[in-house]
PDB file of C-alpha atoms and ligand atoms in Angstrom:
ATOM      1  CA  MET A 585     -13.914 104.609 -78.017  1.00 78.00           C
ATOM      2  CA  GLN A 586     -14.415 107.997 -79.183  1.00 94.00           C
ATOM      3  CA  GLN A 587     -13.694 108.347 -83.145  1.00 98.00           C
ATOM      4  CA  ILE A 588     -10.605 110.350 -84.432  1.00 98.00           C
ATOM      5  CA  THR A 589     -11.620 113.304 -86.509  1.00 98.00           C
ATOM      6  CA  LEU A 590      -9.842 115.864 -88.969  1.00 98.00           C
ATOM      7  CA  ASN A 591     -10.429 118.507 -85.867  1.00 98.00           C
ATOM      8  CA  THR A 592      -9.030 115.864 -83.517  1.00 98.00           C
ATOM      9  CA  LEU A 593      -6.006 115.887 -85.664  1.00 98.00           C
ATOM     10  CA  LYS A 594      -5.663 119.650 -86.311  1.00 98.00           C
ATOM     11  CA  LYS A 595      -6.132 120.070 -82.464  1.00 98.00           C
ATOM     12  CA  MET A 596      -2.892 117.484 -82.323  1.00 98.00           C
ATOM     13  CA  LYS A 597      -0.959 119.626 -84.296  1.00 98.00           C
ATOM     14  CA  LYS A 598      -1.888 122.740 -82.510  1.00 98.00           C
ATOM     15  CA  ASP A 599      -0.684 121.132 -79.288  1.00 98.00           C
ATOM     16  CA  GLY A 600       2.506 119.757 -80.290  1.00 98.00           C
ATOM     17  CA  GLU A 601       1.286 116.040 -79.585  1.00 98.00           C
ATOM     18  CA  LYS A 602       2.727 113.637 -82.280  1.00 98.00           C
ATOM     19  CA  ILE A 603       0.170 111.926 -84.533  1.00 98.00           C
ATOM     20  CA  ALA A 604       0.927 108.032 -85.155  1.00 98.00           C
ATOM     21  CA  VAL A 605      -0.327 106.845 -88.242  1.00 99.00           C
ATOM     22  CA  LEU A 606       0.256 103.184 -89.910  1.00 98.00           C
ATOM     23  CA  THR A 607      -0.911 101.725 -93.422  1.00 98.00           C
ATOM     24  CA  CYS A 608      -3.555  99.020 -93.087  1.00 99.00           C
ATOM     25  CA  TYR A 609      -5.325  96.917 -95.518  1.00 98.00           C
ATOM     26  CA  ASP A 610      -7.474  94.398 -94.120  1.00 98.00           C
ATOM     27  CA  SER A 611      -9.613  94.017 -90.854  1.00 98.00           C
ATOM     28  CA  THR A 612      -7.616  91.886 -88.555  1.00 98.00           C
ATOM     29  CA  PHE A 613      -4.696  94.407 -88.845  1.00 98.00           C
ATOM     30  CA  SER A 614      -7.091  97.486 -88.428  1.00 98.00           C
ATOM     31  CA  LYS A 615      -8.552  95.652 -85.122  1.00 98.00           C
ATOM     32  CA  ILE A 616      -4.901  95.223 -83.642  1.00 98.00           C
ATOM     33  CA  SER A 617      -3.569  98.620 -84.621  1.00 98.00           C
ATOM     34  CA  ASN A 618      -6.731 100.245 -83.218  1.00 98.00           C
ATOM     35  CA  GLN A 619      -6.054  98.328 -79.745  1.00 98.00           C
ATOM     36  CA  ALA A 620      -2.766  99.338 -80.054  1.00 98.00           C
ATOM     37  CA  GLY A 621      -3.603 103.059 -80.133  1.00 98.00           C
ATOM     38  CA  ILE A 622      -2.970 104.150 -83.595  1.00 98.00           C
ATOM     39  CA  ASP A 623      -4.276 107.571 -84.608  1.00 98.00           C
ATOM     40  CA  ALA A 624      -4.674 107.104 -88.138  1.00 99.00           C
ATOM     41  CA  LEU A 625      -4.812 104.232 -90.712  1.00 99.00           C
ATOM     42  CA  LEU A 626      -3.541 104.883 -94.275  1.00 99.00           C
ATOM     43  CA  VAL A 627      -5.133 102.490 -96.974  1.00 99.00           C
ATOM     44  CA  GLY A 628      -2.224 103.078 -98.978  1.00 98.00           C
ATOM     45  CA  ASP A 629      -1.845 102.061-102.672  1.00 98.00           C
ATOM     46  CA  THR A 630       1.397 100.250-101.466  1.00 98.00           C
ATOM     47  CA  LEU A 631      -1.109  97.514-101.223  1.00 98.00           C
ATOM     48  CA  GLY A 632      -0.259  97.088-104.913  1.00 98.00           C
ATOM     49  CA  MET A 633       3.341  96.075-103.834  1.00 97.00           C
ATOM     50  CA  VAL A 634       3.158  94.271-100.506  1.00 97.00           C
ATOM     51  CA  LEU A 635      -0.181  92.525-100.801  1.00 98.00           C
ATOM     52  CA  GLN A 636      -0.164  91.599-104.724  1.00 98.00           C
ATOM     53  CA  GLY A 637       3.755  91.562-105.171  1.00 97.00           C
ATOM     54  CA  ASN A 638       3.829  94.367-108.128  1.00 97.00           C
ATOM     55  CA  ASP A 639       7.168  96.494-108.505  1.00 96.00           C
ATOM     56  CA  SER A 640       5.182  99.286-108.216  1.00 97.00           C
ATOM     57  CA  THR A 641       1.891 100.950-107.153  1.00 98.00           C
ATOM     58  CA  LEU A 642       0.253 101.748-110.727  1.00 98.00           C
ATOM     59  CA  PRO A 643      -1.362  98.478-111.409  1.00 98.00           C
ATOM     60  CA  VAL A 644      -3.640  99.151-108.059  1.00 98.00           C
ATOM     61  CA  MET A 645      -7.540  99.808-109.468  1.00 98.00           C
ATOM     62  CA  ILE A 646     -10.048 101.604-107.483  1.00 98.00           C
ATOM     63  CA  GLU A 647     -12.075  98.459-106.921  1.00 98.00           C
ATOM     64  CA  HIS A 648      -9.062  97.281-105.070  1.00 98.00           C
ATOM     65  CA  MET A 649      -8.935 100.550-102.748  1.00 99.00           C
ATOM     66  CA  ALA A 650     -12.609 100.358-102.528  1.00 99.00           C
ATOM     67  CA  TYR A 651     -12.560  96.423-101.208  1.00 98.00           C
ATOM     68  CA  HIS A 652      -9.651  96.969 -98.880  1.00 99.00           C
ATOM     69  CA  THR A 653     -11.158 100.349 -97.680  1.00 99.00           C
ATOM     70  CA  ALA A 654     -14.076  98.568 -96.539  1.00 99.00           C
ATOM     71  CA  CYS A 655     -12.246  95.814 -94.937  1.00 99.00           C
ATOM     72  CA  VAL A 656     -10.318  98.160 -92.805  1.00 99.00           C
ATOM     73  CA  LYS A 657     -13.336  99.933 -91.931  1.00 98.00           C
ATOM     74  CA  LYS A 658     -14.804  96.552 -90.514  1.00 98.00           C
ATOM     75  CA  GLY A 659     -12.175  96.470 -87.728  1.00 98.00           C
ATOM     76  CA  ASN A 660     -12.140 100.053 -86.810  1.00 98.00           C
ATOM     77  CA  ASN A 661     -13.297 101.623 -83.946  1.00 97.00           C
ATOM     78  CA  GLN A 662     -11.329 104.576 -83.423  1.00 98.00           C
ATOM     79  CA  ALA A 663      -8.683 105.587 -86.185  1.00 98.00           C
ATOM     80  CA  PHE A 664      -9.105 107.937 -88.694  1.00 98.00           C
ATOM     81  CA  ILE A 665      -8.835 106.264 -92.072  1.00 99.00           C
ATOM     82  CA  ILE A 666      -7.037 107.904 -95.122  1.00 99.00           C
ATOM     83  CA  SER A 667      -7.507 105.989 -98.444  1.00 99.00           C
ATOM     84  CA  ASP A 668      -5.455 106.460-101.549  1.00 98.00           C
ATOM     85  CA  LEU A 669      -6.767 107.340-105.156  1.00 98.00           C
ATOM     86  CA  PRO A 670      -4.646 105.010-107.253  1.00 98.00           C
ATOM     87  CA  PHE A 671      -2.796 105.753-110.513  1.00 98.00           C
ATOM     88  CA  MET A 672      -4.851 107.659-113.036  1.00 98.00           C
ATOM     89  CA  THR A 673      -8.176 107.819-110.934  1.00 98.00           C
ATOM     90  CA  TYR A 674      -7.966 111.489-110.472  1.00 98.00           C
ATOM     91  CA  SER A 675      -6.163 113.249-113.558  1.00 98.00           C
ATOM     92  CA  PHE A 676      -9.128 115.996-114.107  1.00 97.00           C
ATOM     93  CA  PRO A 677     -11.477 116.847-111.350  1.00 98.00           C
ATOM     94  CA  GLU A 678     -14.875 115.203-112.555  1.00 98.00           C
ATOM     95  CA  GLN A 679     -12.810 111.967-112.475  1.00 98.00           C
ATOM     96  CA  ALA A 680     -11.847 112.255-109.194  1.00 98.00           C
ATOM     97  CA  LEU A 681     -14.774 113.231-107.905  1.00 98.00           C
ATOM     98  CA  LYS A 682     -16.381 110.140-108.709  1.00 98.00           C
ATOM     99  CA  ASN A 683     -13.439 107.988-107.588  1.00 98.00           C
ATOM    100  CA  ALA A 684     -13.406 109.663-104.531  1.00 99.00           C
ATOM    101  CA  GLY A 685     -17.043 109.046-103.563  1.00 98.00           C
ATOM    102  CA  VAL A 686     -16.294 105.223-104.243  1.00 98.00           C
ATOM    103  CA  LEU A 687     -13.507 105.190-101.459  1.00 99.00           C
ATOM    104  CA  MET A 688     -15.724 107.550 -98.939  1.00 98.00           C
ATOM    105  CA  GLN A 689     -18.722 105.461 -99.496  1.00 98.00           C
ATOM    106  CA  ALA A 690     -16.421 102.363 -98.501  1.00 98.00           C
ATOM    107  CA  GLY A 691     -15.623 103.927 -95.503  1.00 98.00           C
ATOM    108  CA  ALA A 692     -12.693 106.092 -95.750  1.00 99.00           C
ATOM    109  CA  HIS A 693     -12.397 109.412 -93.834  1.00 98.00           C
ATOM    110  CA  MET A 694     -10.371 111.304 -96.362  1.00 99.00           C
ATOM    111  CA  VAL A 695      -8.517 110.612 -99.526  1.00 99.00           C
ATOM    112  CA  LYS A 696      -5.039 111.020-100.433  1.00 98.00           C
ATOM    113  CA  LEU A 697      -3.721 111.878-104.192  1.00 98.00           C
ATOM    114  CA  GLU A 698      -0.337 112.422-105.245  1.00 98.00           C
ATOM    115  CA  GLY A 699       0.896 115.466-107.080  1.00 95.00           C
ATOM    116  CA  ASP A 700       1.591 119.068-107.145  1.00 93.00           C
ATOM    117  CA  ILE A 701      -0.042 122.368-107.696  1.00 95.00           C
ATOM    118  CA  TRP A 702      -1.856 121.061-110.962  1.00 96.00           C
ATOM    119  CA  LEU A 703      -4.172 119.369-108.454  1.00 97.00           C
ATOM    120  CA  CYS A 704      -5.391 122.297-106.950  1.00 98.00           C
ATOM    121  CA  GLU A 705      -8.541 122.887-108.585  1.00 98.00           C
ATOM    122  CA  THR A 706      -9.300 119.362-108.104  1.00 98.00           C
ATOM    123  CA  ILE A 707      -8.714 119.741-104.501  1.00 98.00           C
ATOM    124  CA  THR A 708     -10.957 122.433-104.061  1.00 98.00           C
ATOM    125  CA  ARG A 709     -13.796 120.406-105.942  1.00 98.00           C
ATOM    126  CA  LEU A 710     -13.342 117.536-103.698  1.00 98.00           C
ATOM    127  CA  THR A 711     -13.405 119.688-100.699  1.00 98.00           C
ATOM    128  CA  GLU A 712     -16.533 121.623-101.777  1.00 98.00           C
ATOM    129  CA  ASN A 713     -18.051 118.094-102.367  1.00 98.00           C
ATOM    130  CA  GLY A 714     -17.266 116.970 -98.599  1.00 98.00           C
ATOM    131  CA  VAL A 715     -14.293 114.937 -99.338  1.00 98.00           C
ATOM    132  CA  PRO A 716     -11.440 115.803 -97.103  1.00 98.00           C
ATOM    133  CA  VAL A 717      -7.662 115.624 -98.938  1.00 98.00           C
ATOM    134  CA  CYS A 718      -4.599 114.549 -97.985  1.00 98.00           C
ATOM    135  CA  ALA A 719      -1.903 116.061-100.637  1.00 98.00           C
ATOM    136  CA  HIS A 720       1.170 113.692-100.970  1.00 98.00           C
ATOM    137  CA  ILE A 721       4.231 115.493-102.423  1.00 98.00           C
ATOM    138  CA  GLY A 722       8.092 114.892-102.168  1.00 98.00           C
ATOM    139  CA  LEU A 723       8.686 111.410-103.603  1.00 98.00           C
ATOM    140  CA  THR A 724       5.374 110.504-105.094  1.00 98.00           C
ATOM    141  CA  PRO A 725       5.490 106.853-106.352  1.00 98.00           C
ATOM    142  CA  GLN A 726       2.789 107.091-108.463  1.00 98.00           C
ATOM    143  CA  ALA A 727       5.392 108.988-110.762  1.00 97.00           C
ATOM    144  CA  VAL A 728       8.172 106.896-110.576  1.00 97.00           C
ATOM    145  CA  ASN A 729       8.592 106.521-114.097  1.00 97.00           C
ATOM    146  CA  VAL A 730       8.825 110.404-114.424  1.00 95.00           C
ATOM    147  CA  LEU A 731      11.263 110.353-111.633  1.00 95.00           C
ATOM    148  CA  GLY A 732      13.448 107.948-112.430  1.00 94.00           C
ATOM    149  CA  GLY A 733      13.213 105.833-109.396  1.00 94.00           C
ATOM    150  CA  PHE A 734      12.421 106.033-105.872  1.00 94.00           C
ATOM    151  CA  LYS A 735      14.574 108.996-104.965  1.00 93.00           C
ATOM    152  CA  VAL A 736      14.837 111.223-102.258  1.00 95.00           C
ATOM    153  CA  GLN A 737      13.289 114.663-103.534  1.00 96.00           C
ATOM    154  CA  GLY A 738      13.877 118.367-102.630  1.00 95.00           C
ATOM    155  CA  ARG A 739      17.794 117.966-102.413  1.00 94.00           C
ATOM    156  CA  THR A 740      18.541 121.266-104.809  1.00 95.00           C
ATOM    157  CA  GLU A 741      17.626 124.767-103.299  1.00 96.00           C
ATOM    158  CA  GLU A 742      15.340 125.320-106.201  1.00 96.00           C
ATOM    159  CA  GLN A 743      13.505 121.799-105.677  1.00 96.00           C
ATOM    160  CA  ALA A 744      13.038 122.774-101.585  1.00 97.00           C
ATOM    161  CA  LYS A 745      11.701 126.096-102.770  1.00 97.00           C
ATOM    162  CA  GLN A 746       9.193 124.601-105.048  1.00 97.00           C
ATOM    163  CA  LEU A 747       8.135 122.057-102.356  1.00 98.00           C
ATOM    164  CA  LEU A 748       7.344 124.809-100.133  1.00 98.00           C
ATOM    165  CA  GLU A 749       5.643 126.850-102.205  1.00 98.00           C
ATOM    166  CA  SER A 750       3.516 123.862-103.657  1.00 98.00           C
ATOM    167  CA  ALA A 751       2.595 123.288 -99.680  1.00 98.00           C
ATOM    168  CA  LYS A 752       1.559 126.496 -99.101  1.00 98.00           C
ATOM    169  CA  LYS A 753      -0.830 126.648-102.458  1.00 98.00           C
ATOM    170  CA  LEU A 754      -1.863 122.975-101.812  1.00 98.00           C
ATOM    171  CA  GLU A 755      -3.209 124.046 -98.229  1.00 98.00           C
ATOM    172  CA  GLU A 756      -4.886 127.420 -99.997  1.00 98.00           C
ATOM    173  CA  SER A 757      -6.624 125.282-102.468  1.00 98.00           C
ATOM    174  CA  GLY A 758      -8.381 123.564 -99.385  1.00 98.00           C
ATOM    175  CA  ALA A 759      -6.471 120.283 -98.807  1.00 98.00           C
ATOM    176  CA  ALA A 760      -6.661 119.411 -95.147  1.00 98.00           C
ATOM    177  CA  MET A 761      -3.405 117.500 -94.687  1.00 98.00           C
ATOM    178  CA  LEU A 762      -0.277 117.083 -96.359  1.00 98.00           C
ATOM    179  CA  LEU A 763       2.138 113.913 -96.714  1.00 98.00           C
ATOM    180  CA  LEU A 764       5.590 114.449 -97.229  1.00 98.00           C
ATOM    181  CA  GLU A 765       7.832 111.567 -98.592  1.00 98.00           C
ATOM    182  CA  CYS A 766      11.477 111.302 -98.625  1.00 97.00           C
ATOM    183  CA  VAL A 767      12.902 114.603 -98.465  1.00 97.00           C
ATOM    184  CA  PRO A 768      15.518 116.240 -96.066  1.00 97.00           C
ATOM    185  CA  SER A 769      14.341 116.996 -92.543  1.00 97.00           C
ATOM    186  CA  ASN A 770      15.360 120.693 -92.762  1.00 96.00           C
ATOM    187  CA  LEU A 771      12.759 121.043 -95.472  1.00 97.00           C
ATOM    188  CA  ALA A 772      10.232 118.782 -93.884  1.00 98.00           C
ATOM    189  CA  GLU A 773      10.535 120.862 -90.825  1.00 98.00           C
ATOM    190  CA  LYS A 774      10.187 124.631 -92.857  1.00 98.00           C
ATOM    191  CA  ILE A 775       7.285 122.850 -94.519  1.00 98.00           C
ATOM    192  CA  THR A 776       5.489 121.713 -91.492  1.00 98.00           C
ATOM    193  CA  LYS A 777       6.213 125.074 -89.710  1.00 98.00           C
ATOM    194  CA  ALA A 778       4.679 127.048 -92.934  1.00 98.00           C
ATOM    195  CA  VAL A 779       1.169 125.334 -93.002  1.00 98.00           C
ATOM    196  CA  ASP A 780      -1.641 124.918 -90.417  1.00 98.00           C
ATOM    197  CA  ILE A 781      -2.568 122.002 -91.556  1.00 98.00           C
ATOM    198  CA  PRO A 782      -1.049 118.394 -90.053  1.00 98.00           C
ATOM    199  CA  VAL A 783       1.774 116.991 -91.928  1.00 98.00           C
ATOM    200  CA  ILE A 784       2.650 113.369 -92.037  1.00 98.00           C
ATOM    201  CA  GLY A 785       6.147 112.479 -92.803  1.00 98.00           C
ATOM    202  CA  ILE A 786       8.022 109.342 -94.466  1.00 98.00           C
ATOM    203  CA  GLY A 787      11.643 109.185 -94.593  1.00 97.00           C
ATOM    204  CA  ALA A 788      11.299 113.015 -93.936  1.00 97.00           C
ATOM    205  CA  GLY A 789      12.840 113.446 -90.377  1.00 97.00           C
ATOM    206  CA  ALA A 790      11.272 113.688 -86.835  1.00 97.00           C
ATOM    207  CA  GLU A 791       9.706 117.539 -87.014  1.00 97.00           C
ATOM    208  CA  THR A 792       6.726 116.693 -88.957  1.00 98.00           C
ATOM    209  CA  ASP A 793       3.446 116.137 -86.978  1.00 98.00           C
ATOM    210  CA  ALA A 794       2.685 112.891 -87.888  1.00 98.00           C
ATOM    211  CA  GLN A 795       4.573 109.657 -88.941  1.00 98.00           C
ATOM    212  CA  VAL A 796       3.814 106.900 -90.909  1.00 98.00           C
ATOM    213  CA  LEU A 797       5.292 103.487 -92.139  1.00 98.00           C
ATOM    214  CA  VAL A 798       4.109 100.623 -94.250  1.00 98.00           C
ATOM    215  CA  LEU A 799       2.905  98.141 -91.969  1.00 98.00           C
ATOM    216  CA  HIS A 800       4.787  95.235 -93.323  1.00 98.00           C
ATOM    217  CA  ASP A 801       8.278  97.197 -93.511  1.00 97.00           C
ATOM    218  CA  MET A 802       7.911  97.919 -89.641  1.00 98.00           C
ATOM    219  CA  LEU A 803       6.847  94.281 -88.709  1.00 98.00           C
ATOM    220  CA  GLY A 804      10.220  93.417 -90.271  1.00 97.00           C
ATOM    221  CA  LEU A 805       8.414  91.449 -93.059  1.00 97.00           C
ATOM    222  CA  ASN A 806      10.468  92.913 -96.222  1.00 90.00           C
ATOM    223  CA  GLU A 807      14.036  92.021 -96.266  1.00 83.00           C
ATOM    224  CA  LYS A 808      15.150  95.426 -98.096  1.00 84.00           C
ATOM    225  CA  THR A 809      14.121  98.340 -96.681  1.00 87.00           C
ATOM    226  CA  ALA A 810      14.722 101.961 -96.881  1.00 93.00           C
ATOM    227  CA  LYS A 811      16.890 103.896 -94.146  1.00 92.00           C
ATOM    228  CA  PHE A 812      13.834 105.462 -92.578  1.00 95.00           C
ATOM    229  CA  VAL A 813      12.259 102.168 -91.915  1.00 97.00           C
ATOM    230  CA  ARG A 814      12.849 100.697 -88.307  1.00 97.00           C
ATOM    231  CA  ASN A 815      11.840  96.948 -87.531  1.00 97.00           C
ATOM    232  CA  PHE A 816       9.612  97.540 -84.254  1.00 98.00           C
ATOM    233  CA  MET A 817       9.003  93.786 -84.090  1.00 98.00           C
ATOM    234  CA  GLU A 818      12.554  93.282 -82.841  1.00 97.00           C
ATOM    235  CA  GLY A 819      12.292  92.791 -78.790  1.00 97.00           C
ATOM    236  CA  GLN A 820       8.499  92.112 -79.149  1.00 98.00           C
ATOM    237  CA  SER A 821       6.324  89.346 -78.955  1.00 97.00           C
ATOM    238  CA  SER A 822       3.301  89.960 -80.640  1.00 98.00           C
ATOM    239  CA  VAL A 823       2.154  92.298 -83.510  1.00 98.00           C
ATOM    240  CA  GLN A 824       0.075  94.112 -80.855  1.00 98.00           C
ATOM    241  CA  ASP A 825       3.197  95.157 -78.963  1.00 98.00           C
ATOM    242  CA  ALA A 826       4.933  96.005 -81.771  1.00 98.00           C
ATOM    243  CA  ILE A 827       2.370  98.461 -83.083  1.00 98.00           C
ATOM    244  CA  LYS A 828       2.413  99.802 -79.444  1.00 98.00           C
ATOM    245  CA  ALA A 829       6.193 100.467 -79.816  1.00 98.00           C
ATOM    246  CA  TYR A 830       5.780 101.923 -83.042  1.00 98.00           C
ATOM    247  CA  VAL A 831       3.105 104.398 -81.376  1.00 98.00           C
ATOM    248  CA  LEU A 832       4.998 105.121 -78.306  1.00 98.00           C
ATOM    249  CA  ALA A 833       8.051 105.803 -80.128  1.00 98.00           C
ATOM    250  CA  VAL A 834       6.375 108.407 -82.590  1.00 98.00           C
ATOM    251  CA  LYS A 835       4.630 109.871 -79.499  1.00 98.00           C
ATOM    252  CA  ASP A 836       7.964 110.425 -77.382  1.00 98.00           C
ATOM    253  CA  GLY A 837       9.938 111.632 -80.697  1.00 97.00           C
ATOM    254  CA  SER A 838      12.321 108.535 -80.224  1.00 97.00           C
ATOM    255  CA  PHE A 839      11.293 107.689 -83.882  1.00 97.00           C
ATOM    256  CA  PRO A 840      12.630 108.842 -86.373  1.00 96.00           C
ATOM    257  CA  SER A 841      16.047 109.194 -85.166  1.00 93.00           C
ATOM    258  CA  GLU A 842      19.012 110.626 -86.842  1.00 90.00           C
ATOM    259  CA  LYS A 843      19.683 107.419 -88.670  1.00 89.00           C
ATOM    260  CA  ASN A 844      16.436 107.215 -90.216  1.00 90.00           C
ATOM    261  CA  GLN A 845      16.456 110.616 -91.652  1.00 87.00           C
ATOM    262  CA  TYR A 846      17.876 112.181 -94.905  1.00 90.00           C
ATOM    263  CA  ILE A 847      20.184 115.072 -93.695  1.00 81.00           C
ATOM    264  CA  TYR A 848      21.806 117.504 -96.308  1.00 74.00           C
TER     265      TYR A 848
HETATM  266  O1  LIG B1111       0.672 103.962-100.457  1.00 93.62           O
HETATM  267  C1  LIG B1111       1.301 104.173 -99.397  1.00 93.62           C
HETATM  268  O2  LIG B1111       1.183 103.366 -98.656  1.00 93.62           O
HETATM  269  C2  LIG B1111       1.660 105.429 -99.069  1.00 93.62           C
HETATM  270  C3  LIG B1111       2.900 105.490 -98.026  1.00 93.62           C
HETATM  271  C4  LIG B1111       3.865 105.279 -98.825  1.00 93.62           C
HETATM  272  C5  LIG B1111       3.395 106.869 -97.088  1.00 93.62           C
HETATM  273  O3  LIG B1111       1.692 106.401 -99.545  1.00 93.62           O
END
């Protein structure tokens, strides 16, 4: 198996090949996801909700992320591993450097952080120090208390313009990937076309370069899920088959369908 790198993902964007990403928190699911052909695994701070049972990602610590990143790495033989910097671990560049180092040494190929153009200086410093960065914009769950809930972002013309500008500035500052969460599909399409770096979407329509879902959601383990989730376990007899079905649906463009999108 050939390791998927940032260059592989950039080439996939250029060639118009869709990228399938899934969250992952342990070595068993990492192995199964690799066998199912996943391109990238996100060790997301959603582990604070789906593994730890919290009602937000805020209680997650850098130690938790390092532990789960190391677990995922052990089951991995091909996928690109992205690991989340948790809440309050990248408030200024020096702090981000120290904590990103912990995740990279645990096995991440890239770190993800949530925010806007206030992160540009941090992204440049991380990149200069050998840490590729994915910038997460739109609905940023670590800011749930500022946003007033888990709500679709970029619905007004002004907000949409601001998100598009942010995406360009984050790319200029060195971000090697973007993640767009819960934004209208037409805005996600505009942003994806406006930048050269791969754009991962969740609740952002079908036109982003990549799709990501939370593992527990797509396996139908959560009773209440957002409209952008599809239960891929339905009609399958194994977890590996469900993940294979997800990879196939992302690659052939059948996921997300219109009913999984926010259209304004
Ligand atoms: O932490 C996470 O799993 C994420 C996804 C919701 C994209 O950031």
